[in-house]
Amino acid sequence: MSVWRHKALEIMPRFKREIEDNDIYTAFMLLLSETQEAHDNDNKLQLRKYYDYAEWCFRQNDKNLWNAAGVVFYEHLLDHSKTLKEFAKWVKKDIYIKIRPLLEKRYNSQLVNQIDRQYTIF
């Protein structure tokens, strides 16, 4: 079993079949949904696990892993009001800087500027 699958199963065991039978992109769709739910429930323990997993994948050399983290997970965090509000609390600044061009293509400049202000970088 691949390392990404093993790690995904550790944090989302109830999705064993989906993770084992599908690709990393499906795992990140599940992770996004679970992350949004954890934000809604203020479950900081789960949030730490989810964001750590996304960061681990993002920092790998395998394009499938870092690309999935960027386009399926990080890029869609701004779609949910709670994850938008807490974006800078959970997403490290260096990751934000790397994914910012993705966000600029998908969202209006006001929203991206709002995130910039959370990091006080632009």
PDB file of C-alpha atoms in Angstrom:
ATOM      1  CA  MET A   1       0.000   0.000   0.000  1.00  0.00           C
ATOM      2  CA  SER A   2       1.291   3.445  -0.871  1.00  0.00           C
ATOM      3  CA  VAL A   3       2.341   5.783   1.908  1.00  0.00           C
ATOM      4  CA  TRP A   4      -0.302   8.382   1.005  1.00  0.00           C
ATOM      5  CA  ARG A   5      -3.047   5.737   1.282  1.00  0.00           C
ATOM      6  CA  HIS A   6      -1.727   4.473   4.599  1.00  0.00           C
ATOM      7  CA  LYS A   7      -1.626   8.018   5.992  1.00  0.00           C
ATOM      8  CA  ALA A   8      -5.110   8.810   4.627  1.00  0.00           C
ATOM      9  CA  LEU A   9      -6.526   5.679   6.253  1.00  0.00           C
ATOM     10  CA  GLU A  10      -5.011   6.671   9.586  1.00  0.00           C
ATOM     11  CA  ILE A  11      -6.938   9.937   9.626  1.00  0.00           C
ATOM     12  CA  MET A  12     -10.094   8.828   7.776  1.00  0.00           C
ATOM     13  CA  PRO A  13     -10.569   5.131   8.619  1.00  0.00           C
ATOM     14  CA  ARG A  14     -14.287   5.150   7.863  1.00  0.00           C
ATOM     15  CA  PHE A  15     -13.435   5.706   4.184  1.00  0.00           C
ATOM     16  CA  LYS A  16     -11.291   2.568   3.918  1.00  0.00           C
ATOM     17  CA  ARG A  17     -12.948   1.271   0.769  1.00  0.00           C
ATOM     18  CA  GLU A  18     -12.989   4.628  -1.013  1.00  0.00           C
ATOM     19  CA  ILE A  19      -9.330   5.290  -0.230  1.00  0.00           C
ATOM     20  CA  GLU A  20      -8.184   1.801  -1.191  1.00  0.00           C
ATOM     21  CA  ASP A  21     -10.204   1.730  -4.435  1.00  0.00           C
ATOM     22  CA  ASN A  22      -9.562   5.232  -5.752  1.00  0.00           C
ATOM     23  CA  ASP A  23      -6.822   7.748  -6.429  1.00  0.00           C
ATOM     24  CA  ILE A  24      -5.360  10.585  -4.380  1.00  0.00           C
ATOM     25  CA  TYR A  25      -7.837  13.048  -5.891  1.00  0.00           C
ATOM     26  CA  THR A  26     -10.744  11.118  -4.389  1.00  0.00           C
ATOM     27  CA  ALA A  27      -8.946  11.002  -1.050  1.00  0.00           C
ATOM     28  CA  PHE A  28      -8.634  14.785  -1.127  1.00  0.00           C
ATOM     29  CA  MET A  29     -12.311  15.228  -1.969  1.00  0.00           C
ATOM     30  CA  LEU A  30     -13.100  13.213   1.140  1.00  0.00           C
ATOM     31  CA  LEU A  31     -10.528  15.166   3.136  1.00  0.00           C
ATOM     32  CA  LEU A  32     -12.039  18.483   2.078  1.00  0.00           C
ATOM     33  CA  SER A  33     -15.490  17.409   3.212  1.00  0.00           C
ATOM     34  CA  GLU A  34     -14.146  16.041   6.501  1.00  0.00           C
ATOM     35  CA  THR A  35     -12.163  19.232   7.074  1.00  0.00           C
ATOM     36  CA  GLN A  36     -15.209  21.409   6.538  1.00  0.00           C
ATOM     37  CA  GLU A  37     -17.180  19.268   8.972  1.00  0.00           C
ATOM     38  CA  ALA A  38     -14.378  19.427  11.542  1.00  0.00           C
ATOM     39  CA  HIS A  39     -14.361  23.220  11.226  1.00  0.00           C
ATOM     40  CA  ASP A  40     -18.114  23.325  11.745  1.00  0.00           C
ATOM     41  CA  ASN A  41     -17.723  21.174  14.866  1.00  0.00           C
ATOM     42  CA  ASP A  42     -14.599  23.022  16.049  1.00  0.00           C
ATOM     43  CA  ASN A  43     -12.741  19.712  16.237  1.00  0.00           C
ATOM     44  CA  LYS A  44      -9.184  20.971  16.501  1.00  0.00           C
ATOM     45  CA  LEU A  45      -7.671  17.518  16.955  1.00  0.00           C
ATOM     46  CA  GLN A  46      -9.086  16.302  13.643  1.00  0.00           C
ATOM     47  CA  LEU A  47      -8.271  19.598  11.940  1.00  0.00           C
ATOM     48  CA  ARG A  48      -4.611  19.247  12.915  1.00  0.00           C
ATOM     49  CA  LYS A  49      -4.535  15.725  11.448  1.00  0.00           C
ATOM     50  CA  TYR A  50      -6.247  16.814   8.225  1.00  0.00           C
ATOM     51  CA  TYR A  51      -4.084  19.863   7.626  1.00  0.00           C
ATOM     52  CA  ASP A  52      -0.923  17.940   8.499  1.00  0.00           C
ATOM     53  CA  TYR A  53      -1.842  15.317   5.909  1.00  0.00           C
ATOM     54  CA  ALA A  54      -2.516  17.930   3.248  1.00  0.00           C
ATOM     55  CA  GLU A  55       0.797  19.611   4.031  1.00  0.00           C
ATOM     56  CA  TRP A  56       2.660  16.295   3.896  1.00  0.00           C
ATOM     57  CA  CYS A  57       1.220  15.567   0.444  1.00  0.00           C
ATOM     58  CA  PHE A  58       1.879  19.114  -0.756  1.00  0.00           C
ATOM     59  CA  ARG A  59       5.559  18.832   0.167  1.00  0.00           C
ATOM     60  CA  GLN A  60       6.151  15.527  -1.664  1.00  0.00           C
ATOM     61  CA  ASN A  61       8.034  15.306  -4.941  1.00  0.00           C
ATOM     62  CA  ASP A  62       5.291  13.240  -6.579  1.00  0.00           C
ATOM     63  CA  LYS A  63       3.285  15.636  -8.747  1.00  0.00           C
ATOM     64  CA  ASN A  64       0.055  13.705  -8.193  1.00  0.00           C
ATOM     65  CA  LEU A  65       0.319  14.299  -4.450  1.00  0.00           C
ATOM     66  CA  TRP A  66       1.187  17.988  -4.405  1.00  0.00           C
ATOM     67  CA  ASN A  67      -1.147  18.753  -7.296  1.00  0.00           C
ATOM     68  CA  ALA A  68      -4.099  17.014  -5.627  1.00  0.00           C
ATOM     69  CA  ALA A  69      -3.412  18.862  -2.393  1.00  0.00           C
ATOM     70  CA  GLY A  70      -3.395  22.158  -4.281  1.00  0.00           C
ATOM     71  CA  VAL A  71      -6.327  21.800  -6.661  1.00  0.00           C
ATOM     72  CA  VAL A  72      -8.684  19.559  -4.719  1.00  0.00           C
ATOM     73  CA  PHE A  73      -8.022  20.689  -1.156  1.00  0.00           C
ATOM     74  CA  TYR A  74      -6.338  24.066  -0.655  1.00  0.00           C
ATOM     75  CA  GLU A  75      -8.011  25.723  -3.626  1.00  0.00           C
ATOM     76  CA  HIS A  76     -11.486  24.804  -2.353  1.00  0.00           C
ATOM     77  CA  LEU A  77     -11.049  25.824   1.274  1.00  0.00           C
ATOM     78  CA  LEU A  78     -12.255  29.296   0.335  1.00  0.00           C
ATOM     79  CA  ASP A  79     -15.641  27.888  -0.740  1.00  0.00           C
ATOM     80  CA  HIS A  80     -16.705  27.316   2.862  1.00  0.00           C
ATOM     81  CA  SER A  81     -17.161  30.315   5.180  1.00  0.00           C
ATOM     82  CA  LYS A  82     -15.550  28.723   8.243  1.00  0.00           C
ATOM     83  CA  THR A  83     -12.486  27.426   6.384  1.00  0.00           C
ATOM     84  CA  LEU A  84     -12.159  30.797   4.682  1.00  0.00           C
ATOM     85  CA  LYS A  85     -12.265  32.594   8.018  1.00  0.00           C
ATOM     86  CA  GLU A  86      -9.635  30.295   9.566  1.00  0.00           C
ATOM     87  CA  PHE A  87      -7.492  29.779   6.468  1.00  0.00           C
ATOM     88  CA  ALA A  88      -4.336  31.469   7.772  1.00  0.00           C
ATOM     89  CA  LYS A  89      -4.641  29.703  11.112  1.00  0.00           C
ATOM     90  CA  TRP A  90      -4.290  26.286   9.467  1.00  0.00           C
ATOM     91  CA  VAL A  91      -2.450  26.807   6.150  1.00  0.00           C
ATOM     92  CA  LYS A  92       1.193  27.744   6.496  1.00  0.00           C
ATOM     93  CA  LYS A  93       2.299  30.959   4.860  1.00  0.00           C
ATOM     94  CA  ASP A  94       4.784  29.310   2.474  1.00  0.00           C
ATOM     95  CA  ILE A  95       2.055  27.007   1.181  1.00  0.00           C
ATOM     96  CA  TYR A  96      -0.296  29.936   0.711  1.00  0.00           C
ATOM     97  CA  ILE A  97       2.307  31.807  -1.304  1.00  0.00           C
ATOM     98  CA  LYS A  98       2.728  28.754  -3.581  1.00  0.00           C
ATOM     99  CA  ILE A  99      -1.008  28.221  -4.108  1.00  0.00           C
ATOM    100  CA  ARG A 100      -1.918  31.905  -4.379  1.00  0.00           C
ATOM    101  CA  PRO A 101      -1.768  31.825  -8.222  1.00  0.00           C
ATOM    102  CA  LEU A 102      -4.376  29.024  -8.194  1.00  0.00           C
ATOM    103  CA  LEU A 103      -6.599  31.109  -5.952  1.00  0.00           C
ATOM    104  CA  GLU A 104      -6.201  34.171  -8.181  1.00  0.00           C
ATOM    105  CA  LYS A 105      -7.508  32.167 -11.147  1.00  0.00           C
ATOM    106  CA  ARG A 106     -10.530  30.832  -9.276  1.00  0.00           C
ATOM    107  CA  TYR A 107     -11.597  33.707  -7.035  1.00  0.00           C
ATOM    108  CA  ASN A 108     -12.029  37.434  -7.334  1.00  0.00           C
ATOM    109  CA  SER A 109      -9.221  39.707  -6.213  1.00  0.00           C
ATOM    110  CA  GLN A 110     -11.190  40.927  -3.173  1.00  0.00           C
ATOM    111  CA  LEU A 111     -11.303  37.425  -1.735  1.00  0.00           C
ATOM    112  CA  VAL A 112      -7.616  36.767  -2.396  1.00  0.00           C
ATOM    113  CA  ASN A 113      -6.765  40.140  -0.866  1.00  0.00           C
ATOM    114  CA  GLN A 114      -8.781  39.159   2.210  1.00  0.00           C
ATOM    115  CA  ILE A 115      -6.552  36.098   2.603  1.00  0.00           C
ATOM    116  CA  ASP A 116      -3.458  38.230   1.977  1.00  0.00           C
ATOM    117  CA  ARG A 117      -4.470  40.409   4.911  1.00  0.00           C
ATOM    118  CA  GLN A 118      -4.766  37.347   7.139  1.00  0.00           C
ATOM    119  CA  TYR A 119      -1.092  36.717   6.471  1.00  0.00           C
ATOM    120  CA  THR A 120      -0.208  40.432   6.318  1.00  0.00           C
ATOM    121  CA  ILE A 121       2.017  39.788   3.320  1.00  0.00           C
ATOM    122  CA  PHE A 122       0.793  41.997   0.487  1.00  0.00           C
TER     123      PHE A 122
END
